Tab-separated table of C-alpha atoms in Angstrom:
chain	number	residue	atom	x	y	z
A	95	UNK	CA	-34.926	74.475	19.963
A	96	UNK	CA	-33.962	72.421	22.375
A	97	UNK	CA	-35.198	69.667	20.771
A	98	UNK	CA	-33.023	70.117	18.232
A	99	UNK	CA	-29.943	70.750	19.850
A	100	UNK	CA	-30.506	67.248	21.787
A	101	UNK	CA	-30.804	65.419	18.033
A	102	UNK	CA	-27.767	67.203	16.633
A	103	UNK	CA	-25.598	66.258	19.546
A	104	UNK	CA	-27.218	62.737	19.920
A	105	UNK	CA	-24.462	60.138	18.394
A	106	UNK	CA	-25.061	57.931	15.824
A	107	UNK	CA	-25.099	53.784	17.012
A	108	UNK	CA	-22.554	52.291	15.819
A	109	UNK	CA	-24.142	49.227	16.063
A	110	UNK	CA	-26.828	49.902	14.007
A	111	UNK	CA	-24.448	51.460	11.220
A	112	UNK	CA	-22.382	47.959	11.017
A	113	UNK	CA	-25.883	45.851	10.672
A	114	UNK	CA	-26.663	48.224	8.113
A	115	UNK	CA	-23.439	47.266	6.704
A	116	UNK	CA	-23.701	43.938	6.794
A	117	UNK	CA	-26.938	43.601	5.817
A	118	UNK	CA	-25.869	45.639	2.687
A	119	UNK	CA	-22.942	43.098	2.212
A	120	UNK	CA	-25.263	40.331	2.362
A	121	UNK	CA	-27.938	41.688	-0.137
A	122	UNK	CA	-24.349	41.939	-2.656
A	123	UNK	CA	-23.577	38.508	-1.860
A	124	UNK	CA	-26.842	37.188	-2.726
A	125	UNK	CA	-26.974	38.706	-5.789
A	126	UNK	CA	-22.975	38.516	-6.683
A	127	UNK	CA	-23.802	36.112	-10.254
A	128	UNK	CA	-26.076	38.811	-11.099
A	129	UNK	CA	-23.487	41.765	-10.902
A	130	UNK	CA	-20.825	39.516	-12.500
A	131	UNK	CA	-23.716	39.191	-15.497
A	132	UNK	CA	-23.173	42.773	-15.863
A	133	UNK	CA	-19.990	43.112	-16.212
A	134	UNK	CA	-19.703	42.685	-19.840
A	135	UNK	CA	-22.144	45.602	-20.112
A	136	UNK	CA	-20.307	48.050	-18.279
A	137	UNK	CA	-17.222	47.111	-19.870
A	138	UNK	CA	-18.662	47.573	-23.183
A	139	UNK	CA	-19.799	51.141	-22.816
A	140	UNK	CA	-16.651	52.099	-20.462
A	141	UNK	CA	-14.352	50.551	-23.342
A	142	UNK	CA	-16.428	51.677	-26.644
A	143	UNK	CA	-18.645	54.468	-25.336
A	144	UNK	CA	-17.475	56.737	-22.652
A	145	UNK	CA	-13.495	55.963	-23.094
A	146	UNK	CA	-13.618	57.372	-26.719
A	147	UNK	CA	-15.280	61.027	-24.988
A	148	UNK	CA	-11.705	61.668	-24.460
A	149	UNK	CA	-11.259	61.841	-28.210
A	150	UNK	CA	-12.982	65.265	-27.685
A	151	UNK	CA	-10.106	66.892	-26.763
A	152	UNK	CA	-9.210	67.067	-30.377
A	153	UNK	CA	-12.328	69.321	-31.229
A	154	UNK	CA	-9.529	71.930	-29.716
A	155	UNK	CA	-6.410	70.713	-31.036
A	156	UNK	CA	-4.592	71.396	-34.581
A	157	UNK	CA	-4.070	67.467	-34.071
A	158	UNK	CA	-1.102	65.961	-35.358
A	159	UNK	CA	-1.209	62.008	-35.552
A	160	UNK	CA	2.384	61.813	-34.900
A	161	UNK	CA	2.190	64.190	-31.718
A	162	UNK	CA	-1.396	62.256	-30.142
A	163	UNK	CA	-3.545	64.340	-28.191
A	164	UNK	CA	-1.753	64.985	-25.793
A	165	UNK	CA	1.221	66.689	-27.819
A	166	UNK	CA	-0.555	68.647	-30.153
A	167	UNK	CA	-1.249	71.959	-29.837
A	168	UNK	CA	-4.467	73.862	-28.742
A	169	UNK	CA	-6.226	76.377	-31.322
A	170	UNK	CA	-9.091	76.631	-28.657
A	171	UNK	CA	-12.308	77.897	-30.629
A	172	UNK	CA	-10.682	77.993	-33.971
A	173	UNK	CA	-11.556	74.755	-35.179
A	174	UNK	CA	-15.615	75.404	-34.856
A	175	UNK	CA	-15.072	79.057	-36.456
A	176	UNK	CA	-13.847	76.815	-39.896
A	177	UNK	CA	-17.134	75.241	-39.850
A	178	UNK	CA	-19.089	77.951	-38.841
A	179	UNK	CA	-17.208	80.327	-41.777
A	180	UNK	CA	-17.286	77.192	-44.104
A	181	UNK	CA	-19.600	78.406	-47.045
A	182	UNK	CA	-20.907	74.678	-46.975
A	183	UNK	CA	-21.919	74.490	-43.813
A	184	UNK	CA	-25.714	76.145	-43.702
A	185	UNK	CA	-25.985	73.882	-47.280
A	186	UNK	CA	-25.227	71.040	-45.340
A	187	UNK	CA	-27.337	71.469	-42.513
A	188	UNK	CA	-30.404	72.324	-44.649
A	189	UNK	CA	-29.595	69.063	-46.712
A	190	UNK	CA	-28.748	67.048	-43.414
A	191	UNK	CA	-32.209	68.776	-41.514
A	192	UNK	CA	-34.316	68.129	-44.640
A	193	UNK	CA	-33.020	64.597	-45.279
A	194	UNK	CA	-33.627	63.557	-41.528
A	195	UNK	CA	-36.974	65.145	-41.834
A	196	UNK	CA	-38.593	63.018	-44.766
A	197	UNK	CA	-36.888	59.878	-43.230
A	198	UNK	CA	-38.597	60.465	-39.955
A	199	UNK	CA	-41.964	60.816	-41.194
A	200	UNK	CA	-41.040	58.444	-43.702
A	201	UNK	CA	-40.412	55.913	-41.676
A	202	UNK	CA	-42.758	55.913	-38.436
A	203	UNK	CA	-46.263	56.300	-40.474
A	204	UNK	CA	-45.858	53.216	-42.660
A	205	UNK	CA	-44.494	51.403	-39.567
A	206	UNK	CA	-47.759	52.170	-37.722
A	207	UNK	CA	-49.861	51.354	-40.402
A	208	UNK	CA	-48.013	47.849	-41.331
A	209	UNK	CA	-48.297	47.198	-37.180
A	210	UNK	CA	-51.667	47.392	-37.409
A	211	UNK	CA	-52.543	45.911	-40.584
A	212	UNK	CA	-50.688	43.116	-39.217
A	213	UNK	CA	-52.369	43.252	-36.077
A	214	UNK	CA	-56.046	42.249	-37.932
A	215	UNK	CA	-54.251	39.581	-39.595
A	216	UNK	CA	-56.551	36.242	-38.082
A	217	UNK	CA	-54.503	33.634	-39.767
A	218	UNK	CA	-51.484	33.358	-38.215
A	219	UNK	CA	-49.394	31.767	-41.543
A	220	UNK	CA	-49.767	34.841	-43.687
A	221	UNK	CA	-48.769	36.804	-40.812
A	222	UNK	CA	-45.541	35.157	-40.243
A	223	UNK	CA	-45.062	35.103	-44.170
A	224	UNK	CA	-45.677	39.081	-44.275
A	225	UNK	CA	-43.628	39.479	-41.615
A	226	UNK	CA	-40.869	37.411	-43.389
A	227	UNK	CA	-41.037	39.369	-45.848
A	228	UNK	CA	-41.077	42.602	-44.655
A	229	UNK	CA	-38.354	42.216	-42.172
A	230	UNK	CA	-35.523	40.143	-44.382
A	231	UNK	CA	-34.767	43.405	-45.709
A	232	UNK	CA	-33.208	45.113	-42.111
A	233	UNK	CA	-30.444	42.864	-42.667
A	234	UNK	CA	-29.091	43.543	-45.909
A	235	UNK	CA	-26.128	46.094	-46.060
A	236	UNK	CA	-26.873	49.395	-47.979
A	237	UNK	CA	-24.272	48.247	-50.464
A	238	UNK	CA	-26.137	45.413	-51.369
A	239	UNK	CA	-29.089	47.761	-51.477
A	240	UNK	CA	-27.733	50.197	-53.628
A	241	UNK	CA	-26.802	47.293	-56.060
A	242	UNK	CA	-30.373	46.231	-56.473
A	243	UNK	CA	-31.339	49.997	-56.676
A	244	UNK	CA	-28.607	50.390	-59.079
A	245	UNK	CA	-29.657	47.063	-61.262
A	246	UNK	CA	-32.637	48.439	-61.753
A	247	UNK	CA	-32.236	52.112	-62.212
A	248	UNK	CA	-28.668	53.029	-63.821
A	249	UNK	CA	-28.916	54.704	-66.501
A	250	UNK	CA	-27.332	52.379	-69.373
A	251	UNK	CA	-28.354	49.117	-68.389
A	252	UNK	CA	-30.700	49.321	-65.339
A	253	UNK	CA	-33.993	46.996	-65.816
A	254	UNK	CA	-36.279	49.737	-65.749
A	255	UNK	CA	-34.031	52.490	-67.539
A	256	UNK	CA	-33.709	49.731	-70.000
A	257	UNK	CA	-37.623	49.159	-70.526
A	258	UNK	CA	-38.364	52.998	-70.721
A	259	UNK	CA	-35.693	53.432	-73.365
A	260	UNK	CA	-37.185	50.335	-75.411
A	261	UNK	CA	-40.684	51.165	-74.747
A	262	UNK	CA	-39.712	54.936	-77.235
A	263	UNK	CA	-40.350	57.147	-73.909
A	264	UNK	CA	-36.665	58.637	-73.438
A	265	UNK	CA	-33.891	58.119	-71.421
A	266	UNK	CA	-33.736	58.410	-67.892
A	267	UNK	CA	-31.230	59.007	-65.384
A	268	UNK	CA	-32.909	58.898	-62.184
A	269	UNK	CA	-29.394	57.850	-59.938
A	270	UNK	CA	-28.085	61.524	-60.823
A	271	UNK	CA	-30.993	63.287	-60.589
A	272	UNK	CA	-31.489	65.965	-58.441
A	273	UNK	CA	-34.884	65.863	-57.516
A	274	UNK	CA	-35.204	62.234	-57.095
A	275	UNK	CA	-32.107	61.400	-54.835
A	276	UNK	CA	-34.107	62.563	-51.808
A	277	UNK	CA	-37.169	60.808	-52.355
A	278	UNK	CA	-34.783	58.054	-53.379
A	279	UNK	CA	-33.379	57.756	-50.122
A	280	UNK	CA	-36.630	57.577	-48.242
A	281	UNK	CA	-38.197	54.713	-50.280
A	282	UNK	CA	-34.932	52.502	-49.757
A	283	UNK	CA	-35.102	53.530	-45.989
A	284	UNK	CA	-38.644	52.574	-45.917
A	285	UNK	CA	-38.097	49.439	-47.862
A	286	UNK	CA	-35.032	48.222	-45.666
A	287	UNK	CA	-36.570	49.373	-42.466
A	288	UNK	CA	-40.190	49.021	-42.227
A	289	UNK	CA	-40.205	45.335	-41.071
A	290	UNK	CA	-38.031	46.059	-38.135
A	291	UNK	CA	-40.451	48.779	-36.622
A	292	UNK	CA	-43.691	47.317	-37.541
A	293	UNK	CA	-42.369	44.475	-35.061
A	294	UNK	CA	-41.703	47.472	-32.261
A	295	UNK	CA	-45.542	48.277	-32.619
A	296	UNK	CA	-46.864	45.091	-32.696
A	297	UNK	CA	-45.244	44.381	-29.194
A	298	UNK	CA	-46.884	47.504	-27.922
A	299	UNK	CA	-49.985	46.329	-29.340
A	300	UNK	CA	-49.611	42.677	-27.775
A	301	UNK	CA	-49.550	44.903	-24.139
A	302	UNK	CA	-52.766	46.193	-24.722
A	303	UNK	CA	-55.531	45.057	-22.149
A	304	UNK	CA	-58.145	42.600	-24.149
A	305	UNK	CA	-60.798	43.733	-21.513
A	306	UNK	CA	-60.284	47.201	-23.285
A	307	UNK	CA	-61.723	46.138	-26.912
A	308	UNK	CA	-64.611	43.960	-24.581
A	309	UNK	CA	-65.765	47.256	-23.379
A	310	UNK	CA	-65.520	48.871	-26.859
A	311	UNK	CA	-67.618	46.139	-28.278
A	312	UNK	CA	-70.187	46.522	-25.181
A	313	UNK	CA	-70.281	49.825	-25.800
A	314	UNK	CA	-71.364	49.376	-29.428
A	315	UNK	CA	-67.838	50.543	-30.629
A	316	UNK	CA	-67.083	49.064	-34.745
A	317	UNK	CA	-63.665	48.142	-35.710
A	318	UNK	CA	-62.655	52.055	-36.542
A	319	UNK	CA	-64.171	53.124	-33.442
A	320	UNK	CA	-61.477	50.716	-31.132
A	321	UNK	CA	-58.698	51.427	-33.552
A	322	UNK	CA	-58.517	54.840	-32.407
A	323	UNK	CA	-59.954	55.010	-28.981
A	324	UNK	CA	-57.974	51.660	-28.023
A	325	UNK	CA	-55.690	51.141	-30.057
A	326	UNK	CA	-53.680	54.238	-31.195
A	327	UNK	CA	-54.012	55.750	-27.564
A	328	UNK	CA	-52.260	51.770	-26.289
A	329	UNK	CA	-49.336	52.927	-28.749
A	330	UNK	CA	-48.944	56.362	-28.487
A	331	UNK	CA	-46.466	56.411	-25.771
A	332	UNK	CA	-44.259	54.081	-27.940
A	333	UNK	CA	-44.730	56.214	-30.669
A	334	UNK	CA	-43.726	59.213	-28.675
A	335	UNK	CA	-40.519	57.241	-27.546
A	336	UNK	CA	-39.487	56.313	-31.193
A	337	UNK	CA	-40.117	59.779	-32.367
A	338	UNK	CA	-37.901	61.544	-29.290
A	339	UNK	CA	-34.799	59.345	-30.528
A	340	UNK	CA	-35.647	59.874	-33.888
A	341	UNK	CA	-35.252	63.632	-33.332
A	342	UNK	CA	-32.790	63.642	-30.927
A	343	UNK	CA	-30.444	62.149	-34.157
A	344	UNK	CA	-31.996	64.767	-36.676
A	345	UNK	CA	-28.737	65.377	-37.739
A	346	UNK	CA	-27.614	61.919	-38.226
A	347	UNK	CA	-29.091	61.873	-41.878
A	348	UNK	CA	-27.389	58.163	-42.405
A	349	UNK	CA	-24.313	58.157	-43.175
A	350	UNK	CA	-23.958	54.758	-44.992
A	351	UNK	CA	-27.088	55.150	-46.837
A	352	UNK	CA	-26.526	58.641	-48.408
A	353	UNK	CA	-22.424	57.909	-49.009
A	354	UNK	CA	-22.878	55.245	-50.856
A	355	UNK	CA	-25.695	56.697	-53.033
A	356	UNK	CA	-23.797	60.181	-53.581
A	357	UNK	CA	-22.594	61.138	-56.717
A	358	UNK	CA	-21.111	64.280	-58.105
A	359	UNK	CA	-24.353	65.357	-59.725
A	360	UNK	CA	-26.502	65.570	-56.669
A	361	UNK	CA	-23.909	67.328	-54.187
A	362	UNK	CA	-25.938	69.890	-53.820
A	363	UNK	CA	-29.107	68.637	-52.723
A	364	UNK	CA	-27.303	64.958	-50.551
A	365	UNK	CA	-24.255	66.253	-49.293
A	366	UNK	CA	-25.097	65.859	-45.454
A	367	UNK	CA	-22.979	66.529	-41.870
A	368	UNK	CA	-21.369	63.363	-41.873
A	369	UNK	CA	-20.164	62.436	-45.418
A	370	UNK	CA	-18.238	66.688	-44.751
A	371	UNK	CA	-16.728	65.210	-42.005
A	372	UNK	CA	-16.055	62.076	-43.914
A	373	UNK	CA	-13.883	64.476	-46.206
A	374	UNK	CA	-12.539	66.188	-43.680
A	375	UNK	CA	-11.157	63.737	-41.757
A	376	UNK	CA	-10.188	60.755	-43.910
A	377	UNK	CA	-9.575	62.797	-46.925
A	378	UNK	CA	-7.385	65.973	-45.935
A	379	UNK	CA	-7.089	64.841	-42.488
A	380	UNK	CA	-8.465	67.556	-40.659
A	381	UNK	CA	-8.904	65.430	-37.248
A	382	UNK	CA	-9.723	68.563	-35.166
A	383	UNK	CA	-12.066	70.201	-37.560
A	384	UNK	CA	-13.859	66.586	-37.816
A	385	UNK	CA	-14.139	66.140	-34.412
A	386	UNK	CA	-15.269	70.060	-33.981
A	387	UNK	CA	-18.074	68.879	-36.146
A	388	UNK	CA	-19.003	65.983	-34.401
A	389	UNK	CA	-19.255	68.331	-31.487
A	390	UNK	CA	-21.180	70.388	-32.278
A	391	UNK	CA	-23.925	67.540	-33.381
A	392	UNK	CA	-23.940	66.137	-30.381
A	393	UNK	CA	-24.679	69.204	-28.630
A	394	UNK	CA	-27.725	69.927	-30.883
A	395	UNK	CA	-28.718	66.426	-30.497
A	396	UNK	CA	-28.776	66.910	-26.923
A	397	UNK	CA	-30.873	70.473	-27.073
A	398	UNK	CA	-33.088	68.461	-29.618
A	399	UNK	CA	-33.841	65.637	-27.238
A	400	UNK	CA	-34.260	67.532	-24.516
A	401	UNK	CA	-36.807	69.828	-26.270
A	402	UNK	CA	-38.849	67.030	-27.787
A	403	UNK	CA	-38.893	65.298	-24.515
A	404	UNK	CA	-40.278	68.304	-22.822
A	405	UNK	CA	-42.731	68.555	-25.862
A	406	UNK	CA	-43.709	65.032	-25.375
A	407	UNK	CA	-44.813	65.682	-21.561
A	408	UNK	CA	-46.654	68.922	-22.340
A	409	UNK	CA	-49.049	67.123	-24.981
A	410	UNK	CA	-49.747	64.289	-22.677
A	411	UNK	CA	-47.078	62.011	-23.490
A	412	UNK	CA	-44.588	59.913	-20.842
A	413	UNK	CA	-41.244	61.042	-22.514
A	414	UNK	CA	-38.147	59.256	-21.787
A	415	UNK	CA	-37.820	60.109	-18.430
């Protein structure tokens, strides 16, 4: 007890607070070009990123454009009971939920299996030429992709439309039909987007220890045998990582992709989150309903990330943090 009395009433040195000090001012100095290299960062998320959070404000606002935020007035909660009394909205987030789903299994299995196709690849030209290939895609716009899908598939004059007609089997209208839009959206995702995550893979498979496929071989292990006691477990926590982000956006269906390939006819079955708020805001200029929305998804994004995060850890995976 005494003891403790004697350290709680012991001063602190004063000299040893200013070296502390200094040395800390020092250690800045040192390093000053490489805090001035990150200023560009921090001004692009203050500016772009956590700036526009005030724009949440309207979420509780009737806003009024002419007013700004800070002269409308506030409704409170009734903005989110619109969209939670909006017939459309359960329609939407089954279309939004289902549309997310197919993309995300749609997407990370045939970026595995391109990864490590390439990854057996011994000559190193027809890698780079797959590669090439596969990737040119990621950086075409989806309006150039919907022309291509709709050169080839609209219904009057679309290549293959066009050779089905001639060849005496029908007509077909696949752009407007229900039951392909879906699937429709998936294969142009996995088309456009493949390249770009096969390279995400094949720099977690670069990582992987050599010594680990020498020890596979000493142990008698064939080719299938490393694959997936080497290789699968050296990507798994990659996988893991793609697949919490992936989820943690499950309601981020793509907008550009699905607005641009929406028609009337298949409403029902591709009208998502973010092509409603589209509507909403641009089109009858319901700001504080949009925003409501837009809410409300990040909030379930948030509970979704969490969640598969903890998921990740329970099942052996590293998570995000």
């Amino acid at each position: 007890m005494a003891m403790a009395e004697q350290a709680v009433s012991t001063p602190r040195n004063p000299a040893a607070s200013r070296t502390g000090k200094a040395a800390g001012w020092r250690t800045f100095y040192r390093n000053r070009w490489f805090y001035l290299m990150m200023v560009p960062g921090l001004a692009y998320y203050a500016l772009f990123h956590y700036a526009p959070m005030a724009g949440t404000l309207i979420a509780f606002q009737d806003f009024n454009l002419m007013k700004g935020i800070w002269g409308s007035p506030w409704v409170g909660w009734d903005n989110f009971r619109i969209i939670f009394d909006n017939p459309e909205f359960w329609p939407l987030i089954r279309n939004t939920l289902l549309i997310s789903l197919y993309k995300i299994v749609g997407n990370l299995i045939p970026d595995v299996l391109l990864a490590l196709m390439l990854n057996e690849v011994r000559h190193r030209w027809f890698k780079s030429l797959v590669q090439t290939i596969t990737y040119g895609p990621y950086f075409l716009s989806w309006v150039i992709v919907y022309g291509l899908v709709f050169s080839f598939l609209s219904p009057g004059s679309g290549l293959i439309s066009t050779f089905v007609r001639d060849a005496g089997w029908g007509q077909i209208d696949l752009m407007t039909n229900q039951d392909f839009f879906r699937p429709m959206l998936v294969l142009t995702e996995i088309w456009k987007t493949t390249g770009f995550g096969a390279i995400i893979y094949l720099a977690a498979l670069a990582s992987i220890n050599q010594e680990l496929y020498e020890a596979a071989v000493v142990d008698g292990a064939g080719r299938w045998r490393q694959l997936w006691h080497v290789t699968l477990p050296g990507i798994r926590d990659v996988f893991v990582l793609m697949l919490i982000l992936k989820v943690g956006g499950i309601l981020d269906a793509g907008f550009d992709q699905v607005f641009i390939f929406l028609n009337a006819r298949v409403y029902e079955v591709g009208d998502i989150v973010d092509t409603w708020v589209y509507r909403y805001g641009f089109e009858r200029l319901e700001f504080g309903v949009a925003a409501a929305m837009g809410v409300f998804k990040s909030v379930v994004g948030l509970i979704f990330v969490l969640g598969a995060n903890k998921l990740a850890k329970k099942v052996g995976g590293n998570g995000l943090w």
